[in-house]
Every structure is written in C-alpha cells, then in structure tokens.
Short mmCIF file of C-alpha atoms in Angstrom, two decimals:
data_model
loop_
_atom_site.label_atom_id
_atom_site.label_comp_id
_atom_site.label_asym_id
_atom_site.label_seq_id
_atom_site.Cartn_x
_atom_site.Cartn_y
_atom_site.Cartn_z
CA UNK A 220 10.56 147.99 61.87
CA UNK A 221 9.19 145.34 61.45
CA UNK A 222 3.65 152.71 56.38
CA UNK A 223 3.96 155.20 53.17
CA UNK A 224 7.30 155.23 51.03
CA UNK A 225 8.91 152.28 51.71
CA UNK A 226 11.77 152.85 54.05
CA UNK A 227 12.72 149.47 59.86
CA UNK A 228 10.56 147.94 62.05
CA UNK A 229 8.28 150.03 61.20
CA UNK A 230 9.45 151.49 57.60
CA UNK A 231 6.90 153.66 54.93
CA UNK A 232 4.30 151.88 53.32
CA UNK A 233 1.31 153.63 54.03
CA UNK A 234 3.40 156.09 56.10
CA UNK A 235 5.69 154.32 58.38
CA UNK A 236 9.30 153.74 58.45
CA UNK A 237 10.55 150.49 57.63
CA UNK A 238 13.78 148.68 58.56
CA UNK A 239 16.46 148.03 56.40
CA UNK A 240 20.90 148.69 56.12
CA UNK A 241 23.92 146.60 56.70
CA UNK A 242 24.65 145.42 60.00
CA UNK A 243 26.82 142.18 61.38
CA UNK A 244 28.64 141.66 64.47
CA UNK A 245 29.91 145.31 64.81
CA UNK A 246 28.36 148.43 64.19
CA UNK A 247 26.83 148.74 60.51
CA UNK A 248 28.79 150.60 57.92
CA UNK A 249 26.85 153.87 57.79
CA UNK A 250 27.18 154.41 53.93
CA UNK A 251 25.06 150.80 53.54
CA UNK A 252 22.61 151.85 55.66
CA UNK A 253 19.17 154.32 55.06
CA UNK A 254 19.89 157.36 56.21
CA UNK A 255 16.68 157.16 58.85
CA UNK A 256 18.20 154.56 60.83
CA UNK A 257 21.28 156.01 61.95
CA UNK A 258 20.18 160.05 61.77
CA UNK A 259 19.70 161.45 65.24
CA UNK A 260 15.81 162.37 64.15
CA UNK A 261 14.83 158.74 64.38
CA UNK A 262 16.52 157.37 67.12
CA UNK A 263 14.58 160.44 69.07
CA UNK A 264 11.99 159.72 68.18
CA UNK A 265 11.74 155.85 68.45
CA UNK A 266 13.28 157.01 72.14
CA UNK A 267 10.62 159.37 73.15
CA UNK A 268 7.54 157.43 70.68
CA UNK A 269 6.75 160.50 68.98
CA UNK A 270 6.97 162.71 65.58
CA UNK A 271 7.18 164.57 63.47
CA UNK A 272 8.81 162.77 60.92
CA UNK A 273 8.40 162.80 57.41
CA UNK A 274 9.74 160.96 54.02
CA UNK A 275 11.21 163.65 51.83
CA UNK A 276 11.19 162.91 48.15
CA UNK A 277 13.93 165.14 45.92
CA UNK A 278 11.13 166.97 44.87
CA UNK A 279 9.98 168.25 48.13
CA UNK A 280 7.49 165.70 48.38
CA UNK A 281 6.45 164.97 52.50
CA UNK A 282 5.28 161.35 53.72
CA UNK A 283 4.08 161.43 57.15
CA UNK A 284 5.63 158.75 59.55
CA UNK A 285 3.83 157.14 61.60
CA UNK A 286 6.00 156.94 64.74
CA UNK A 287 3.44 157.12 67.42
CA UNK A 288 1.55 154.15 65.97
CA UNK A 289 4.94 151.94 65.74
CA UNK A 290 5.66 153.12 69.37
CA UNK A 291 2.27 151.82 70.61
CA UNK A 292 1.12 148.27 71.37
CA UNK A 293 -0.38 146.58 68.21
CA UNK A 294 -3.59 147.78 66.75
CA UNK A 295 -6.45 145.98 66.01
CA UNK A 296 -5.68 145.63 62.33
CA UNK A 297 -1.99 144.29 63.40
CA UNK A 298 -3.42 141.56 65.51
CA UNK A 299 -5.48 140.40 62.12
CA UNK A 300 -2.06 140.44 60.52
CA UNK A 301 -0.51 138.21 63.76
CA UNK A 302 -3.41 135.38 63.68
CA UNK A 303 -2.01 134.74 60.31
CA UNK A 304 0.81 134.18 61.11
CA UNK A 305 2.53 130.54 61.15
CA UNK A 306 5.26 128.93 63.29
CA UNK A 307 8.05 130.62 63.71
CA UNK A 308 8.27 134.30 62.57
CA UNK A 309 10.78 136.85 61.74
CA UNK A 310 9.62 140.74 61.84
CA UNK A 311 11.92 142.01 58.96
CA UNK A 312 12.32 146.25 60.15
CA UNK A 313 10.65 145.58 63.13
CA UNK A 314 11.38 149.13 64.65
CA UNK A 315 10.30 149.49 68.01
CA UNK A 316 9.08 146.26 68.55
CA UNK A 317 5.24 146.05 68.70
CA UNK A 318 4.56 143.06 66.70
CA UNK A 319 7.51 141.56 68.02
CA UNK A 320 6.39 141.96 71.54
CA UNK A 321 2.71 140.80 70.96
CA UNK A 322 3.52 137.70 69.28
CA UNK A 323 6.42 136.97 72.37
CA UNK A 324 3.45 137.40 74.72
CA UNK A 325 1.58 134.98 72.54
CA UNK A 326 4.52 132.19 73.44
CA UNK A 327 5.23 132.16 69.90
CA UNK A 328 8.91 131.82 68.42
CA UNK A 329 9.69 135.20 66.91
CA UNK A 330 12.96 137.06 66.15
CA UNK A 331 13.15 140.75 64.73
CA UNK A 332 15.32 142.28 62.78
CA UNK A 333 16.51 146.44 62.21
CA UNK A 334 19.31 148.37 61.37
CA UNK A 335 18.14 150.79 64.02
CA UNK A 336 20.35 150.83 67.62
CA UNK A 337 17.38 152.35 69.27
CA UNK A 338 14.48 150.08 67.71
CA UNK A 339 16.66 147.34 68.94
CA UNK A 340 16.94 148.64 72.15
CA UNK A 341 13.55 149.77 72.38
CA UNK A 342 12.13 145.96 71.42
CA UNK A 343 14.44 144.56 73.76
CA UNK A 344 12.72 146.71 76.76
CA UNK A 345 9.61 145.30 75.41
CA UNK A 346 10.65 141.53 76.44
CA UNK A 347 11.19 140.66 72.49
CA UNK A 348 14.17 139.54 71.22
CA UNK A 349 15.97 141.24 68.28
CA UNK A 350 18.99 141.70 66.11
CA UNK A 351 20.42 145.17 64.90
CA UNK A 352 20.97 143.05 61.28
CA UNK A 353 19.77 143.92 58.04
CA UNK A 354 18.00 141.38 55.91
CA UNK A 355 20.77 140.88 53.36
CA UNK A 356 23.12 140.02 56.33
CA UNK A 357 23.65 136.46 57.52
CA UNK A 358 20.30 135.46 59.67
CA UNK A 359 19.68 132.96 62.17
CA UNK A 360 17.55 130.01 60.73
CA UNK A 361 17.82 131.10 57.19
CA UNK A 362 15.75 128.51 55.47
CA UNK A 363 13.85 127.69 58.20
CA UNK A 364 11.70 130.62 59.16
CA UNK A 365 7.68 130.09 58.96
CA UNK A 366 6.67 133.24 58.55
CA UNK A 367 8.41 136.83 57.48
CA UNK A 368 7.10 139.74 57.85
CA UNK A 369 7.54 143.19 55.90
CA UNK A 370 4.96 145.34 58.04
CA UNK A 371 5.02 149.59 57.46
CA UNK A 372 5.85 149.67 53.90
CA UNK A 373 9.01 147.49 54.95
CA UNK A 374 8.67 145.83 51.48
CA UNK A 375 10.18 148.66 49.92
CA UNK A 376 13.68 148.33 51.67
CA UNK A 377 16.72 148.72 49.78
CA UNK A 378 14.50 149.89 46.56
CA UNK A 379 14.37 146.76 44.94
CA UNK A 380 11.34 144.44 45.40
CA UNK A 381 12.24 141.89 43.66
CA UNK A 382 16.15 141.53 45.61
CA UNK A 383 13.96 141.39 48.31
CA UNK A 384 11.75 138.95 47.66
CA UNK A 385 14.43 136.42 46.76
CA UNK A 386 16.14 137.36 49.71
CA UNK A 387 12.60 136.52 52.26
CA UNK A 388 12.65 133.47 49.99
CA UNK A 389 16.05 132.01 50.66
CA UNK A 390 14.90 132.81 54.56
CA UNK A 391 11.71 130.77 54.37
CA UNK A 392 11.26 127.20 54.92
CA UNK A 393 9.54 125.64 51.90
CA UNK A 394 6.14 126.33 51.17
CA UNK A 395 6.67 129.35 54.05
CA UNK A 396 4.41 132.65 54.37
CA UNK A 397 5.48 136.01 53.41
CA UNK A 398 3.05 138.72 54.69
CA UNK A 399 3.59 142.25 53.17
CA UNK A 400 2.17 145.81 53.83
CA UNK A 401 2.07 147.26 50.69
CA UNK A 402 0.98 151.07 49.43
CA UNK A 403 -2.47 152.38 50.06
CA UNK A 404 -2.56 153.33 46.13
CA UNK A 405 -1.57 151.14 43.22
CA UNK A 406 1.96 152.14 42.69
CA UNK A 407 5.69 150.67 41.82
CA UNK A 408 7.40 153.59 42.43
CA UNK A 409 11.55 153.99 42.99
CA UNK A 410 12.73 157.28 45.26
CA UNK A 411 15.94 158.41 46.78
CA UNK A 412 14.21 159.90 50.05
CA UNK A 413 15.60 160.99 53.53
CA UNK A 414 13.76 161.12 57.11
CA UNK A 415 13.41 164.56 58.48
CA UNK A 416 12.10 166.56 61.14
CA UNK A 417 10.36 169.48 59.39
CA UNK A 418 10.09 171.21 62.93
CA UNK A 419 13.97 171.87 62.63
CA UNK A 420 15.50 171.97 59.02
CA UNK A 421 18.81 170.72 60.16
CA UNK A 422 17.98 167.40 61.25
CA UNK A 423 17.40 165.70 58.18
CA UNK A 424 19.60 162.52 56.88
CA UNK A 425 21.37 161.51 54.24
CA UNK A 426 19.30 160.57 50.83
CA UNK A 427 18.75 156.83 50.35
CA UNK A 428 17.06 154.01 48.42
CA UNK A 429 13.45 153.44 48.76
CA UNK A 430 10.13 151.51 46.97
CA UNK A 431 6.84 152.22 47.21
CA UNK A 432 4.78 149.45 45.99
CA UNK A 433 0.82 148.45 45.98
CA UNK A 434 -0.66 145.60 46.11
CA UNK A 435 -0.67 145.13 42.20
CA UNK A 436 2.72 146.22 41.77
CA UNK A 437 3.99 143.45 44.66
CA UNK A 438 1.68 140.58 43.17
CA UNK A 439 3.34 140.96 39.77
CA UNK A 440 6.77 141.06 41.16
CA UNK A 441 5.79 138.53 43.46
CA UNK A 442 4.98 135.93 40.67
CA UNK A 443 7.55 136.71 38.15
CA UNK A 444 10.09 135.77 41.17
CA UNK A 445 8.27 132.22 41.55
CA UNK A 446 5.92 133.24 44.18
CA UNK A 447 1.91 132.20 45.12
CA UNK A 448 -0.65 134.67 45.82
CA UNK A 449 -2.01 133.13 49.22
CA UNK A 450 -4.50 136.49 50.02
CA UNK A 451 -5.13 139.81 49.74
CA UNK A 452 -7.19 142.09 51.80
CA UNK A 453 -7.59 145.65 53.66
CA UNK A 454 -8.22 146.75 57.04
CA UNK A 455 -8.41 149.69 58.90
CA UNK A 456 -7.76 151.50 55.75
CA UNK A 457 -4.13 149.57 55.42
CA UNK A 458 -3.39 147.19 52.85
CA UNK A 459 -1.64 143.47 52.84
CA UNK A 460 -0.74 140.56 50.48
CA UNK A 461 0.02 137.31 51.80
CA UNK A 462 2.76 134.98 49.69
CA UNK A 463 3.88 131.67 49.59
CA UNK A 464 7.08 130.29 48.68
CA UNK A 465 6.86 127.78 45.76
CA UNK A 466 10.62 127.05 46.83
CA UNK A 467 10.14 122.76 46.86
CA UNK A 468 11.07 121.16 49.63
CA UNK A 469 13.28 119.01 48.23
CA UNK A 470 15.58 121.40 46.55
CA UNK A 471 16.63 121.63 50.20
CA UNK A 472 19.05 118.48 51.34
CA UNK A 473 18.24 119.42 55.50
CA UNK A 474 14.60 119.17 57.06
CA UNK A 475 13.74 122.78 58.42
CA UNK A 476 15.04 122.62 62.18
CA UNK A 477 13.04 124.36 64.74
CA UNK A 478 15.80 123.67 67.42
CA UNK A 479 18.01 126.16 65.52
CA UNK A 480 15.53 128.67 64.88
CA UNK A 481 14.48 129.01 68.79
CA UNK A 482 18.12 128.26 70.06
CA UNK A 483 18.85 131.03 67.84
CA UNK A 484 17.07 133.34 69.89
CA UNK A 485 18.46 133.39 73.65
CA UNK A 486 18.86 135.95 75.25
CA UNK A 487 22.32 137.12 75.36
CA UNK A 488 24.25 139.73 77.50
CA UNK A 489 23.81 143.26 74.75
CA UNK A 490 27.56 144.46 73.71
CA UNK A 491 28.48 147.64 74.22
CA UNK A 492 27.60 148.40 70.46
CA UNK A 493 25.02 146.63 69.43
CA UNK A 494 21.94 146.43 72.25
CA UNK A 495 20.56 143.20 70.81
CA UNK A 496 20.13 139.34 71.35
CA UNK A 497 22.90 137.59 68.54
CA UNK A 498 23.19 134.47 67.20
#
C-alpha cells in the first residue's frame, strides 16, 4: 500500500490497508512488522484481489478493507490524486501496486514501498517497480523524492503521525509534496488492531500499532511538525490533504539529484526472499 484505520500499499484510512513494518536487505523481522502484512489472510488476499478482511479493534470493533478496490486499476478519484502529483514519487504502503502502475504507464519516475512479500510481488507483475522496505528503513533518494504518498489511510502507519511526518520529511526534497488520505470523520484516534478474516476465526494476526486520523487531526500535526497546508479536498466520498515541506533548501549542502532517484530504480533480478527491485 501505497482506507479506514490506518494500517501497506493500500493500508486503512477510510477502509483500506496501508503499508508499513521493518524490512532491509533480508526478510523483515516479524515482531517490527503489522501483523496484516505478514499474516497468511493478506497475502491471500492481495494474491487472489479479494476479501473479506476487516480491522479489528480490542473492542470488537470491524473496519472493512477494501481489498478489491486496491487490487483494481486506479479509480477515478485516484487519478485526481496522480495529476497532482510532482516529479518523482514514492507510494509509501503501496500494496498491490495500482497507483504505482498508473503513474509507470504515465513515464513518470515512481518507486513503491511495503512490508508486504505479496504486494511487492503483485506490483512487480504490474510493470512497477517496488521495494519490500518500510518507511523508517534506509530509502533510495532520501532527500530527493518530489512527491510521497500515504494513500488508504497509510498515514496512520506505525501509530504515530507525527514520527511519520518527520520521517516523509527527511525523504522529500525541499519545498516537496506530501499527499495524504486521511479519515472520512474528524478523528486522531490511536488503536492496537489486527487484520482478520471474519469468514474463518482462526486466521486473524497478531495485534499491532495503528492511527486513524482526519483531515483536522493531520493539519494540526502537520503544522506543529513545520509543515504547509498546500490543499484540502474530497472526492468520491474519500478525503485528502496535500503538504509541503517548509524544510529550506539550503539546510541541505547537495542539490536534489534526479540521477540517483531514477538509477535507484532498475530493475533488478528478485532474490529468493524478497520479490522486489533494490537499491
């Protein structure tokens, strides 16, 4: 990823999954990770593009996934979200890969990120290229990236909005363009949720972080971090802030290099364990 409690490449915001974990070179270390991205549940259903899967709260509480949206091609209100988007871009939880994919077929530079083997995979079959990395691992161009994007409630990864906004900061060139999906309601909620398959109780995983944040709740955080509200708007019943970095150009001693950022990206034969183009 990258819907409705925060939680790769596609991840909940308005109920999608979103990506997030530890990753690197080898496979990630499973107690770092969300429990969605490595439980059998969602890697079956990224593989055969279709539910049910829900977000379950400790309480009981259910938020719907919405895998057979992520498994499609992009929507009409995720092309609006694509024409914004500038230079080079990194999907942050891109799941399966359709934003990834589209924006590749555009000729634009783009890279995406998930903790997920299969959503790697899976946007890899698509023709993008991808990295089975989470967001607070080392990056490719880190510093130089355009555009990030935290699609499907993907702004909620790792629980903590503001860790990761100054994380997407320290990835963006200065004066770069951060373009969230936040909550359909006005919330700034924390949650220690797991992804299960309420058609069979025993596939459920492991309880881990997640946010839930509206559009309120994400500009506040946003500018107490140092951040510019750019725009705000709804479509299609979904929800999106765009940011700017205020990070000044000069605090930075190297020009952003867009040579690194696309060399970056080649295609590379997959390892055995991780399915995905590496830097």
């Amino acid at each position: 990823m990258s819907r409705a409690l925060s939680g790769a490449g596609g991840g909940p915001a308005n109920g999608r999954p979103v990506g997030a974990g530890r990753l690197g070179q080898a496979a990630p270390r499973t107690a770092a990770l969300p429990a969605w991205a490595v439980s059998d549940p969602y890697a079956a259903a990224l593989r055969t593009g279709r539910g049910p899967l829900f977000l379950r709260r400790a309480d009981g509480w259910l938020l719907p996934l919405d895998v057979e949206r992520w498994c499609a091609r992009a929507d009409p209100v995720d092309l609006e979200v694509l024409d914004r988007c500038e230079g080079a871009v990194l999907d942050v939880g891109c799941g399966p890969g359709r934003l990834v994919a589209e924006l590749a077929a555009r000729g634009r530079i783009v890279l995406g990120i998930d903790v997920s083997e299969a959503a790697v995979a899976r946007t890899l079959r698509l023709g993008g290229r991808s990295l089975r990395r989470s967001v607070f691992d080392p990056l490719p161009g880190e510093g130089r990236w355009d555009t990030v994007l935290l699609m499907d409630g993907n702004v909620g990864i790792g629980g903590d909005p503001r860790a990761l906004l100054a994380r997407v900061a320290a990835l963006l060139a200065p004066g770069g363009l951060l373009i969230a999906e936040t909550a359909e309601a006005d919330v700034d909620e924390r949650a220690e949720v797991q992804v299960v398959d309420v058609t069979d109780a025993r596939t459920a995983g492991s309880p881990f972080p997640w946010a839930r944040i509206g559009s309120a709740a994400l500009l506040r955080h946003a500018g107490a971090a140092g951040w510019r509200a750019a725009a705000q708007w709804t479509s299609g019943g979904r929800r999106f802030v765009a940011l700017r970095s205020d990070r000044d150009a000069r605090s930075s001693a190297d020009p952003p290099n867009r040579t690194a950022v696309i060399s970056s990206q080649r295609a590379r034969k997959p390892s055995a364990d991780c399915p995905a183009t590496d830097s």
